[in-house]
CSV table of C-alpha atoms and ligand atoms in Angstrom, one decimal:
chain,number,residue,atom,x,y,z
G,24,MET,CA,183.3,60.3,79.0
G,25,SER,CA,183.6,61.6,82.5
G,26,ILE,CA,184.2,65.2,83.1
G,27,LYS,CA,187.4,66.6,84.5
G,28,THR,CA,188.1,70.2,85.3
G,29,ARG,CA,191.0,72.0,86.9
G,30,PHE,CA,192.0,75.1,88.8
G,31,ALA,CA,195.5,76.2,87.9
G,32,PRO,CA,196.7,79.2,90.0
G,33,SER,CA,200.1,80.7,89.7
G,34,PRO,CA,201.5,81.0,93.2
G,35,THR,CA,202.5,84.6,92.9
G,36,GLY,CA,200.1,86.0,95.5
G,37,TYR,CA,197.2,85.1,97.7
G,38,LEU,CA,194.1,83.2,96.6
G,39,HIS,CA,192.0,86.3,95.8
G,40,VAL,CA,188.3,86.7,95.2
G,41,GLY,CA,188.6,86.3,91.4
G,42,GLY,CA,190.7,83.1,91.7
G,43,ALA,CA,188.3,81.7,94.3
G,44,ARG,CA,185.3,82.4,92.0
G,45,THR,CA,187.2,80.6,89.1
G,46,ALA,CA,188.0,77.7,91.4
G,47,LEU,CA,184.4,77.5,92.6
G,48,PHE,CA,182.9,77.5,89.0
G,49,SER,CA,185.3,74.8,87.9
G,50,TRP,CA,184.7,72.8,91.0
G,51,LEU,CA,180.9,73.1,90.6
G,52,HIS,CA,181.0,72.0,87.0
G,53,ALA,CA,183.0,68.9,88.0
G,54,LYS,CA,180.7,68.1,91.0
G,55,LYS,CA,177.5,68.7,89.1
G,56,ASN,CA,178.6,66.2,86.4
G,57,LYS,CA,180.0,63.7,88.9
G,58,GLY,CA,183.4,64.3,87.4
G,59,SER,CA,186.7,65.1,89.0
G,60,PHE,CA,188.5,68.3,89.9
G,61,VAL,CA,192.2,68.8,89.7
G,62,LEU,CA,194.4,71.4,91.5
G,63,ARG,CA,197.5,72.3,89.6
G,64,ILE,CA,200.0,74.8,90.9
G,65,GLU,CA,201.6,76.7,88.0
G,66,ASP,CA,204.9,77.5,89.6
G,67,THR,CA,207.2,77.7,86.6
G,68,ASP,CA,207.8,81.4,87.0
G,69,LEU,CA,210.6,80.7,89.5
G,70,GLU,CA,211.2,84.4,90.3
G,71,ARG,CA,207.6,85.2,91.2
G,72,SER,CA,206.4,82.0,92.7
G,73,THR,CA,206.7,81.6,96.5
G,74,GLN,CA,206.1,78.8,98.9
G,75,GLU,CA,204.1,81.2,101.1
G,76,SER,CA,201.8,81.8,98.2
G,77,VAL,CA,201.4,78.0,97.6
G,78,ASP,CA,200.5,77.6,101.2
G,79,ALA,CA,198.0,80.5,101.1
G,80,ILE,CA,196.3,78.9,98.1
G,81,LEU,CA,196.1,75.5,99.7
G,82,GLU,CA,194.8,77.1,102.9
G,83,GLY,CA,192.2,79.1,101.0
G,84,MET,CA,190.9,76.1,99.1
G,85,GLN,CA,190.6,74.1,102.3
G,86,TRP,CA,188.8,76.9,104.2
G,87,LEU,CA,186.4,77.3,101.3
G,88,GLY,CA,185.9,73.5,101.2
G,89,LEU,CA,186.8,73.3,97.6
G,90,ASP,CA,188.2,69.8,97.7
G,91,TYR,CA,190.1,68.3,94.8
G,92,ASP,CA,190.2,64.8,93.5
G,93,GLU,CA,193.7,65.0,92.1
G,94,GLY,CA,196.7,67.1,93.0
G,95,PRO,CA,198.1,69.4,94.0
G,96,TYR,CA,200.3,68.9,91.0
G,97,TYR,CA,203.3,71.2,90.7
G,98,GLN,CA,204.5,72.2,87.2
G,99,THR,CA,208.1,72.5,88.5
G,100,GLN,CA,208.1,68.8,89.0
G,101,ARG,CA,207.2,68.2,85.3
G,102,PHE,CA,210.1,69.9,83.5
G,103,ASP,CA,211.3,66.6,82.0
G,104,ARG,CA,207.9,66.0,80.5
G,105,TYR,CA,207.7,69.6,79.0
G,106,ASN,CA,211.1,69.1,77.5
G,107,GLU,CA,210.0,65.8,76.0
G,108,ILE,CA,207.1,67.5,74.3
G,109,ILE,CA,209.3,70.4,73.1
G,110,GLN,CA,211.7,67.9,71.5
G,111,GLN,CA,208.8,66.2,69.9
G,112,LEU,CA,207.5,69.4,68.4
G,113,LEU,CA,211.0,70.2,67.1
G,114,ALA,CA,211.3,66.8,65.6
G,115,GLN,CA,207.9,67.1,63.9
G,116,GLY,CA,208.8,70.4,62.5
G,117,ASP,CA,206.1,72.2,64.5
G,118,ALA,CA,208.7,74.1,66.5
G,119,TYR,CA,212.0,75.7,65.6
G,120,TYR,CA,215.0,77.5,67.1
G,121,CYS,CA,215.0,81.2,66.9
G,122,TYR,CA,218.2,83.2,67.1
G,123,CYS,CA,216.8,86.7,66.8
G,124,SER,CA,218.4,89.0,69.2
G,125,LYS,CA,216.5,91.3,71.6
G,126,GLU,CA,217.8,94.3,69.6
G,127,GLU,CA,216.5,92.8,66.4
G,128,LEU,CA,213.1,92.0,67.9
G,129,ASN,CA,212.9,95.5,69.4
G,130,ALA,CA,213.7,97.1,66.0
G,131,LEU,CA,211.0,94.9,64.4
G,132,ARG,CA,208.4,95.9,66.9
G,133,GLU,CA,209.2,99.6,66.5
G,134,GLN,CA,209.0,99.4,62.8
G,135,GLN,CA,205.6,97.6,63.0
G,136,MET,CA,204.3,100.2,65.4
G,137,ALA,CA,205.5,103.0,63.1
G,138,ASP,CA,203.7,101.3,60.2
G,139,LYS,CA,200.5,101.0,62.5
G,140,GLN,CA,200.7,97.2,62.4
G,141,LYS,CA,200.2,94.8,65.3
G,142,PRO,CA,203.6,94.0,66.7
G,143,ARG,CA,204.3,90.3,66.0
G,144,TYR,CA,207.2,88.1,65.3
G,145,ASN,CA,207.9,87.9,61.5
G,146,GLY,CA,209.0,84.3,61.3
G,147,LYS,CA,212.5,85.2,60.3
G,148,CYS,CA,214.1,82.0,61.8
G,149,ARG,CA,211.3,79.7,60.6
G,150,ASP,CA,213.4,78.2,57.8
G,151,ASN,CA,216.8,78.8,59.2
G,152,ALA,CA,218.1,75.2,59.2
G,153,GLU,CA,221.5,76.3,60.2
G,154,GLN,CA,222.2,75.5,63.9
G,155,GLN,CA,223.8,78.3,65.7
G,156,ALA,CA,225.3,78.8,69.2
G,157,GLU,CA,222.8,77.6,71.8
G,158,LEU,CA,223.4,80.5,74.0
G,159,ASN,CA,220.7,82.9,73.0
G,160,ARG,CA,218.2,80.9,71.2
G,161,VAL,CA,214.6,80.3,72.1
G,162,ILE,CA,212.2,77.8,70.7
G,163,ARG,CA,209.1,78.9,68.9
G,164,PHE,CA,206.0,77.1,67.9
G,165,ARG,CA,205.3,77.1,64.2
G,166,ASN,CA,201.7,78.4,64.1
G,167,PRO,CA,199.8,77.3,61.0
G,168,ASP,CA,199.7,80.1,58.3
G,169,GLU,CA,196.3,79.2,56.9
G,170,GLY,CA,192.8,78.7,58.3
G,171,GLU,CA,191.3,79.7,61.5
G,172,VAL,CA,190.8,78.6,65.0
G,173,LEU,CA,187.3,78.1,66.4
G,174,ILE,CA,186.6,78.3,70.1
G,175,ASP,CA,183.1,77.3,71.0
G,176,ASP,CA,183.2,78.9,74.4
G,177,LEU,CA,180.6,77.8,76.9
G,178,VAL,CA,180.2,81.3,78.2
G,179,LYS,CA,181.2,83.6,75.4
G,180,GLY,CA,179.8,81.6,72.5
G,181,LYS,CA,181.7,81.1,69.2
G,182,ILE,CA,185.0,83.0,68.8
G,183,ILE,CA,186.9,82.7,65.5
G,184,VAL,CA,190.5,83.7,65.2
G,185,ALA,CA,192.3,83.7,61.8
G,186,ASN,CA,195.7,81.9,62.0
G,187,LYS,CA,197.4,84.8,60.2
G,188,GLU,CA,196.6,86.9,63.3
G,189,LEU,CA,198.7,84.6,65.4
G,190,ASP,CA,202.5,84.8,65.4
G,191,ASP,CA,205.0,82.0,66.3
G,192,LEU,CA,205.0,82.0,70.1
G,193,ILE,CA,208.0,81.2,72.2
G,194,ILE,CA,207.5,77.8,74.0
G,195,ALA,CA,211.0,77.6,75.5
G,196,ARG,CA,213.1,80.5,76.8
G,197,THR,CA,216.9,80.9,76.3
G,198,ASP,CA,217.6,78.9,79.4
G,199,GLY,CA,215.5,76.1,78.0
G,200,THR,CA,212.6,76.5,80.5
G,201,PRO,CA,209.1,76.1,79.0
G,202,THR,CA,206.7,79.0,78.9
G,203,TYR,CA,203.1,79.2,80.2
G,204,ASN,CA,201.3,78.3,77.0
G,205,LEU,CA,203.3,75.2,76.6
G,206,THR,CA,203.1,73.9,80.1
G,207,VAL,CA,199.3,74.5,80.2
G,208,VAL,CA,198.8,72.6,77.0
G,209,VAL,CA,200.9,69.6,78.1
G,210,ASP,CA,199.2,69.5,81.5
G,211,ASP,CA,195.7,69.8,80.2
G,212,MET,CA,196.5,67.0,77.7
G,213,ASP,CA,198.3,64.7,80.1
G,214,MET,CA,195.7,65.2,82.9
G,215,GLY,CA,192.8,64.5,80.6
G,216,ILE,CA,191.1,67.9,81.3
G,217,THR,CA,187.8,68.0,79.5
G,218,HIS,CA,186.7,71.5,80.5
G,219,VAL,CA,189.0,74.4,80.9
G,220,VAL,CA,187.3,77.0,83.2
G,221,ARG,CA,189.3,80.1,83.7
G,222,GLY,CA,189.3,83.9,83.7
G,223,ASP,CA,188.7,85.6,80.4
G,224,ASP,CA,192.1,87.3,80.7
G,225,HIS,CA,193.3,84.0,79.1
G,226,VAL,CA,191.0,84.1,76.1
G,227,ASN,CA,193.8,85.4,73.8
G,228,ASN,CA,195.9,82.4,74.8
G,229,THR,CA,193.3,79.9,73.9
G,230,PRO,CA,193.7,79.8,70.0
G,231,ARG,CA,197.5,79.4,70.5
G,232,GLN,CA,196.9,76.6,73.0
G,233,ILE,CA,194.4,74.9,70.6
G,234,ASN,CA,197.0,75.0,67.8
G,235,ILE,CA,199.6,73.4,70.0
G,236,LEU,CA,197.1,70.7,71.1
G,237,LYS,CA,196.3,70.0,67.5
G,238,ALA,CA,200.0,69.7,66.6
G,239,LEU,CA,200.2,67.1,69.4
G,240,GLY,CA,197.2,65.2,68.1
G,241,ALA,CA,195.4,65.8,71.5
G,242,ASP,CA,191.7,65.9,72.1
G,243,LEU,CA,190.6,69.5,72.5
G,244,PRO,CA,188.9,70.4,75.8
G,245,HIS,CA,185.9,72.6,76.1
G,246,TYR,CA,186.6,76.1,77.2
G,247,ALA,CA,184.6,78.4,79.5
G,248,HIS,CA,186.1,81.9,80.0
G,249,LEU,CA,184.6,83.7,83.0
G,250,PRO,CA,184.0,87.4,82.8
G,251,MET,CA,186.0,89.5,85.1
G,252,ILE,CA,184.9,90.9,88.5
G,253,LEU,CA,184.7,94.6,88.9
G,254,GLY,CA,184.8,96.8,92.0
G,255,ASP,CA,181.9,98.9,93.0
G,256,ASP,CA,183.3,101.7,90.9
G,257,GLY,CA,183.4,99.7,87.7
G,258,ALA,CA,187.2,99.3,87.6
G,259,ARG,CA,188.7,95.9,87.6
G,260,LEU,CA,188.6,94.5,91.1
G,261,SER,CA,191.9,95.0,92.9
G,262,LYS,CA,193.3,95.5,96.4
G,263,ARG,CA,192.1,99.1,96.2
G,264,HIS,CA,188.6,97.8,96.6
G,265,GLY,CA,189.5,95.8,99.7
G,266,ALA,CA,189.6,92.6,97.6
G,267,VAL,CA,192.4,90.8,99.3
G,268,GLY,CA,193.2,87.2,99.9
G,269,VAL,CA,190.4,84.8,100.7
G,270,MET,CA,191.8,84.3,104.2
G,271,GLN,CA,191.3,87.9,105.0
G,272,TYR,CA,187.5,87.2,104.8
G,273,ARG,CA,187.9,84.6,107.5
G,274,ASP,CA,189.8,87.1,109.6
G,275,ASP,CA,187.1,89.7,109.0
G,276,GLY,CA,184.4,87.3,110.3
G,277,TYR,CA,182.9,85.7,107.2
G,278,LEU,CA,181.7,82.2,107.0
G,279,PRO,CA,183.2,80.2,104.1
G,280,GLU,CA,179.7,79.1,103.1
G,281,ALA,CA,178.6,82.7,102.9
G,282,LEU,CA,181.6,83.7,100.8
G,283,LEU,CA,181.0,80.8,98.4
G,284,ASN,CA,177.3,81.7,98.2
G,285,TYR,CA,178.3,85.3,97.4
G,286,LEU,CA,180.9,84.1,94.8
G,287,VAL,CA,178.5,81.8,93.0
G,288,ARG,CA,176.2,84.8,92.4
G,289,LEU,CA,179.0,86.8,90.8
G,290,GLY,CA,178.2,86.1,87.2
G,291,TRP,CA,175.6,83.4,87.7
G,292,SER,CA,172.0,83.4,88.8
G,293,HIS,CA,169.0,81.2,89.2
G,294,GLY,CA,165.9,83.3,89.1
G,295,ASP,CA,166.0,85.7,91.9
G,296,GLN,CA,167.2,83.2,94.5
G,297,GLU,CA,170.0,84.6,96.7
G,298,ILE,CA,170.8,81.9,99.1
G,299,PHE,CA,172.1,78.5,97.9
G,300,SER,CA,173.4,75.7,100.0
G,301,ARG,CA,176.4,73.9,98.7
G,302,GLU,CA,174.2,71.0,97.5
G,303,GLU,CA,171.8,73.4,95.8
G,304,MET,CA,174.7,75.2,94.1
G,305,ILE,CA,175.9,71.8,92.7
G,306,GLU,CA,172.5,70.9,91.6
G,307,LEU,CA,171.5,74.1,89.9
G,308,PHE,CA,174.8,75.5,88.6
G,309,ASP,CA,175.2,75.5,84.9
G,310,LEU,CA,178.2,76.9,83.0
G,311,SER,CA,176.1,77.8,80.1
G,312,GLN,CA,174.1,80.2,82.2
G,313,VAL,CA,177.1,82.3,83.3
G,314,ASN,CA,176.8,85.9,82.3
G,315,VAL,CA,178.8,87.2,79.5
G,316,ALA,CA,179.1,90.7,81.1
G,317,ALA,CA,181.4,91.4,84.0
G,318,SER,CA,179.9,91.5,87.5
G,319,ALA,CA,180.6,93.9,90.2
G,320,PHE,CA,181.7,93.1,93.7
G,321,ASN,CA,179.4,94.5,96.4
G,322,THR,CA,180.6,94.3,100.0
G,323,GLU,CA,177.2,95.3,101.4
G,324,LYS,CA,175.6,92.3,99.7
G,325,LEU,CA,178.3,90.0,101.0
G,326,LEU,CA,177.7,91.3,104.5
G,327,TRP,CA,174.0,90.7,104.1
G,328,ILE,CA,174.6,87.1,103.0
G,329,ASN,CA,177.0,86.5,105.8
G,330,HIS,CA,174.4,87.6,108.3
G,331,GLN,CA,171.8,85.3,106.7
G,332,TYR,CA,174.3,82.4,107.1
G,333,ILE,CA,175.1,83.4,110.7
G,334,MET,CA,171.4,83.5,111.6
G,335,ASN,CA,170.2,80.4,109.7
G,336,SER,CA,173.1,77.9,109.7
G,337,ASP,CA,173.3,75.1,112.2
G,338,PRO,CA,174.7,76.9,115.4
G,339,GLU,CA,177.2,74.0,115.8
G,340,LEU,CA,178.7,75.0,112.4
G,341,VAL,CA,178.8,78.7,113.3
G,342,ALA,CA,180.3,77.8,116.7
G,343,LYS,CA,183.1,75.9,115.0
G,344,HIS,CA,184.1,79.0,113.1
G,345,LEU,CA,183.5,81.3,116.0
G,346,GLN,CA,186.0,79.2,118.0
G,347,TRP,CA,188.8,80.4,115.8
G,348,HIS,CA,187.9,84.0,116.5
G,349,MET,CA,187.7,83.4,120.2
G,350,GLN,CA,191.1,81.7,120.2
G,351,GLN,CA,192.5,84.8,118.4
G,352,ARG,CA,191.4,86.8,121.5
G,353,GLY,CA,193.1,84.4,123.8
G,354,ILE,CA,189.8,82.8,124.9
G,355,ASP,CA,189.4,79.1,125.5
G,356,ALA,CA,185.6,78.8,125.5
G,357,GLU,CA,185.6,75.3,126.9
G,358,THR,CA,187.2,76.3,130.2
G,359,GLN,CA,186.3,79.9,130.5
G,360,GLY,CA,182.6,80.3,130.0
G,361,PRO,CA,179.5,79.2,128.2
G,362,ALA,CA,179.4,76.7,125.3
G,363,LEU,CA,179.9,78.5,122.0
G,364,VAL,CA,176.8,77.0,120.5
G,365,GLU,CA,174.7,78.8,123.2
G,366,LEU,CA,176.6,82.0,122.6
G,367,VAL,CA,175.8,81.7,118.8
G,368,LYS,CA,172.1,81.3,119.6
G,369,ALA,CA,172.2,84.4,121.8
G,370,GLN,CA,174.2,86.7,119.5
G,371,ARG,CA,173.4,85.6,116.0
G,372,GLU,CA,170.6,88.1,115.3
G,373,ARG,CA,172.7,91.1,116.2
G,374,SER,CA,176.0,89.9,114.5
G,375,LYS,CA,176.7,90.4,110.9
G,376,THR,CA,180.1,89.0,111.2
G,377,LEU,CA,181.8,86.6,113.5
G,378,VAL,CA,184.2,89.4,114.4
G,379,GLU,CA,181.2,91.4,115.7
G,380,MET,CA,180.0,88.4,117.5
G,381,ALA,CA,183.3,87.6,119.1
G,382,ASN,CA,184.0,91.2,120.1
G,383,ALA,CA,180.6,91.5,121.7
G,384,SER,CA,181.0,88.3,123.7
G,385,VAL,CA,184.4,88.6,125.3
G,386,TYR,CA,182.9,89.4,128.7
G,387,PHE,CA,181.2,86.0,128.9
G,388,TYR,CA,184.7,84.5,129.2
G,389,GLN,CA,187.0,87.2,130.6
G,390,ASP,CA,186.7,89.9,133.1
G,391,PHE,CA,186.6,93.3,131.4
G,392,SER,CA,189.2,95.8,132.5
G,393,GLU,CA,186.9,98.7,132.7
G,394,TYR,CA,183.3,99.8,132.2
G,395,ASP,CA,182.1,101.4,129.0
G,396,ALA,CA,182.4,105.0,130.2
G,397,LYS,CA,179.1,106.2,128.7
G,398,ALA,CA,177.2,103.2,130.0
G,399,ALA,CA,178.6,103.6,133.5
G,400,LYS,CA,177.9,107.3,133.6
G,401,LYS,CA,174.4,106.8,132.6
G,402,ASN,CA,173.5,103.7,134.7
G,403,PHE,CA,175.7,103.9,137.8
G,404,LYS,CA,174.1,106.7,139.9
G,405,GLN,CA,173.9,107.4,143.5
G,406,GLY,CA,171.9,104.7,145.1
G,407,THR,CA,172.5,102.2,142.2
G,408,ASP,CA,174.8,100.3,144.5
G,409,GLU,CA,171.9,99.6,146.8
G,410,VAL,CA,169.8,98.3,143.9
G,411,LEU,CA,172.6,96.1,142.9
G,412,GLN,CA,173.0,94.9,146.5
G,413,VAL,CA,169.4,93.8,146.6
G,414,LEU,CA,170.0,91.9,143.3
G,415,LEU,CA,173.2,90.3,144.7
G,416,ASP,CA,171.4,89.1,147.8
G,417,ALA,CA,168.6,87.6,145.9
G,418,PHE,CA,170.9,86.0,143.3
G,419,THR,CA,173.1,84.5,146.0
G,420,LYS,CA,170.1,82.7,147.4
G,421,VAL,CA,168.6,81.4,144.2
G,422,PRO,CA,168.7,77.6,144.2
G,423,GLU,CA,168.8,77.1,140.5
G,424,TRP,CA,170.7,79.3,138.1
G,425,GLN,CA,168.1,79.5,135.4
G,426,GLY,CA,167.4,82.4,133.0
G,427,GLU,CA,163.6,82.7,133.6
G,428,VAL,CA,163.9,82.4,137.3
G,429,LEU,CA,166.5,85.2,137.4
G,430,HIS,CA,164.4,87.3,135.1
G,431,ASP,CA,161.4,87.0,137.5
G,432,ILE,CA,163.6,88.0,140.4
G,433,VAL,CA,164.7,91.2,138.5
G,434,LEU,CA,161.0,91.9,137.8
G,435,GLN,CA,160.0,91.4,141.5
G,436,ILE,CA,162.8,93.6,142.7
G,437,ALA,CA,161.8,96.4,140.3
G,438,GLU,CA,158.3,96.2,141.7
G,439,GLN,CA,159.4,96.0,145.3
G,440,LEU,CA,161.7,99.0,144.9
G,441,GLU,CA,159.1,100.8,142.8
G,442,LEU,CA,161.5,101.3,139.9
G,443,LYS,CA,160.9,100.9,136.2
G,444,LEU,CA,162.4,97.6,135.0
G,445,GLY,CA,165.0,99.5,133.0
G,446,LYS,CA,166.3,101.2,136.1
G,447,VAL,CA,167.1,97.8,137.5
G,448,ALA,CA,168.0,95.7,134.5
G,449,GLN,CA,170.2,98.2,132.7
G,450,PRO,CA,172.5,98.9,135.7
G,451,LEU,CA,172.6,95.1,136.2
G,452,ARG,CA,173.6,94.6,132.6
G,453,VAL,CA,176.4,97.2,132.8
G,454,ALA,CA,177.6,95.7,136.1
G,455,VAL,CA,177.9,92.2,134.7
G,456,CYS,CA,178.9,92.9,131.1
G,457,GLY,CA,180.8,96.2,131.4
G,458,THR,CA,178.6,97.6,128.6
G,459,GLY,CA,175.0,98.5,127.9
G,460,MET,CA,174.7,96.0,125.1
G,461,SER,CA,174.0,92.4,125.6
G,462,PRO,CA,171.4,89.7,124.8
G,463,SER,CA,168.2,89.8,126.9
G,464,ILE,CA,168.9,89.8,130.6
G,465,ASP,CA,167.7,86.2,131.2
G,466,VAL,CA,170.0,84.9,128.4
G,467,THR,CA,172.9,87.1,129.5
G,468,LEU,CA,172.7,85.9,133.1
G,469,SER,CA,172.3,82.3,132.3
G,470,LEU,CA,175.2,82.4,129.9
G,471,LEU,CA,177.4,84.2,132.4
G,472,GLY,CA,176.7,81.8,135.2
G,473,ARG,CA,176.4,82.3,138.9
G,474,GLU,CA,180.0,82.9,139.8
G,475,LYS,CA,180.8,85.6,137.3
G,476,THR,CA,177.4,87.3,137.9
G,477,LEU,CA,177.9,87.5,141.7
G,478,SER,CA,181.5,88.6,141.6
G,479,ARG,CA,180.8,91.3,139.0
G,480,LEU,CA,177.9,92.6,141.0
G,481,GLU,CA,180.2,92.9,144.0
G,482,ARG,CA,182.8,94.7,141.9
G,483,ALA,CA,180.2,97.2,140.6
G,484,ILE,CA,178.8,97.9,144.1
G,485,ASN,CA,182.4,98.7,145.2
G,486,TYR,CA,183.0,100.8,142.1
G,487,ILE,CA,179.9,102.9,142.7
G,488,LYS,CA,180.7,103.4,146.3
G,489,GLU,CA,184.3,104.4,145.6
G,490,ASN,CA,183.2,106.8,142.8
G,491,LYS,CA,180.5,108.5,144.9
G,492,ASN,CA,181.3,112.1,145.3
E,10,LIG,N1,198.1,79.9,85.9
E,10,LIG,C1,197.2,80.8,85.2
E,10,LIG,C2,196.8,82.0,86.1
E,10,LIG,O1,197.0,81.9,87.3
E,10,LIG,C3,195.9,80.1,84.8
E,10,LIG,C4,196.1,79.2,83.7
E,10,LIG,C5,194.9,78.6,83.2
E,10,LIG,O2,193.9,78.5,83.9
E,10,LIG,O3,195.0,78.1,82.1
E,10,LIG,O4,196.4,83.0,85.6
């Protein structure tokens, strides 16, 4: 039988790191087994679900490259089907109407707490055949009294829960809308899900879901509950740790491949290998090797992986992502300066993120408004204008604008003026880049091109003359 997994987010916020890791593991299990992967939007909580959040989830999945074979399905489009199943459970005697009021249930809970018992529904309406006003009734699933539920979890191992621990759970609210445990069961059944991969915050729901599936005569899926992700301080990962939506990582200059690589290592390992291509992940990933213990998010490590990807990925791929960052800065690389691929090659060693790379590259495309104050003070001295003038004259005459040729000219001029190379190259760098940091001078000049170099040299010469005191 072919394998089918799903990712079933509730659209009540961004696609965050934990959700993305769940999606990735579920996706990997499907890919590895040549199965299929379903995206299901669990939007039945009408008050908390938003279109904005649906869009953010879809955007995050796309950016990460987690493609789905089916979906997105929306639970709000399946209410008729849920209702059909609820009616079937009622007809079978596996569900019943419950007329207990909130006050009654509160009193029951308080009593149970006072008696040091686990708060649970006492089954009062189980055998209440008498139909009452529809207004305030809910529908409960009649959980079996005897026996136990076995979950053979692919990550956690065997979990056994006695049925007498489980009370009769509400499957339809007073307004008739189905609850989470019912919709998940119906969807997993109808969609033929063979492996439910999800966060272990759902592990308490699983025995209840299994009992409903059994009542419906459905095949049971396998379950894999993933341990949670902690922040550096050992607390559950939250916004406080900077764990925000996945798209924030794009904005912060991470490559999706790097984030995926980082996520796959959160709770899974293969020897001490750190870097996995997408293909390798698919080949090597195994749900049964997922750690039982929670794993901690480590931003430093993510940054290191990102740098590895920036340095070692195909520059074309990096350039594609860099383009977005340049656009954010109002730069159209095609018309304003060097090809982004060349820029990537020049800047990748020194850039841990694409934001660093973009910020350090603006001058290749746009004139800077002012010189970096420290760099100007240090490098623009009396007489520097004359050095720059010699460079300008030589560069104006050079037949071919080529990095090595330009570098040789700088060397010759230094020799001719009896100056150390740094006394020529560094003022030149500040003159053309506005800052003292850039790739090597040959690469910098060849990326800048003749026009920008010459006009900026002129500008610097005038600046030094004007600022002479
Ligand atoms: N919609 C649930 C959530 O976002 C997940 C349900 C499931 O995976 O079974 O937490």
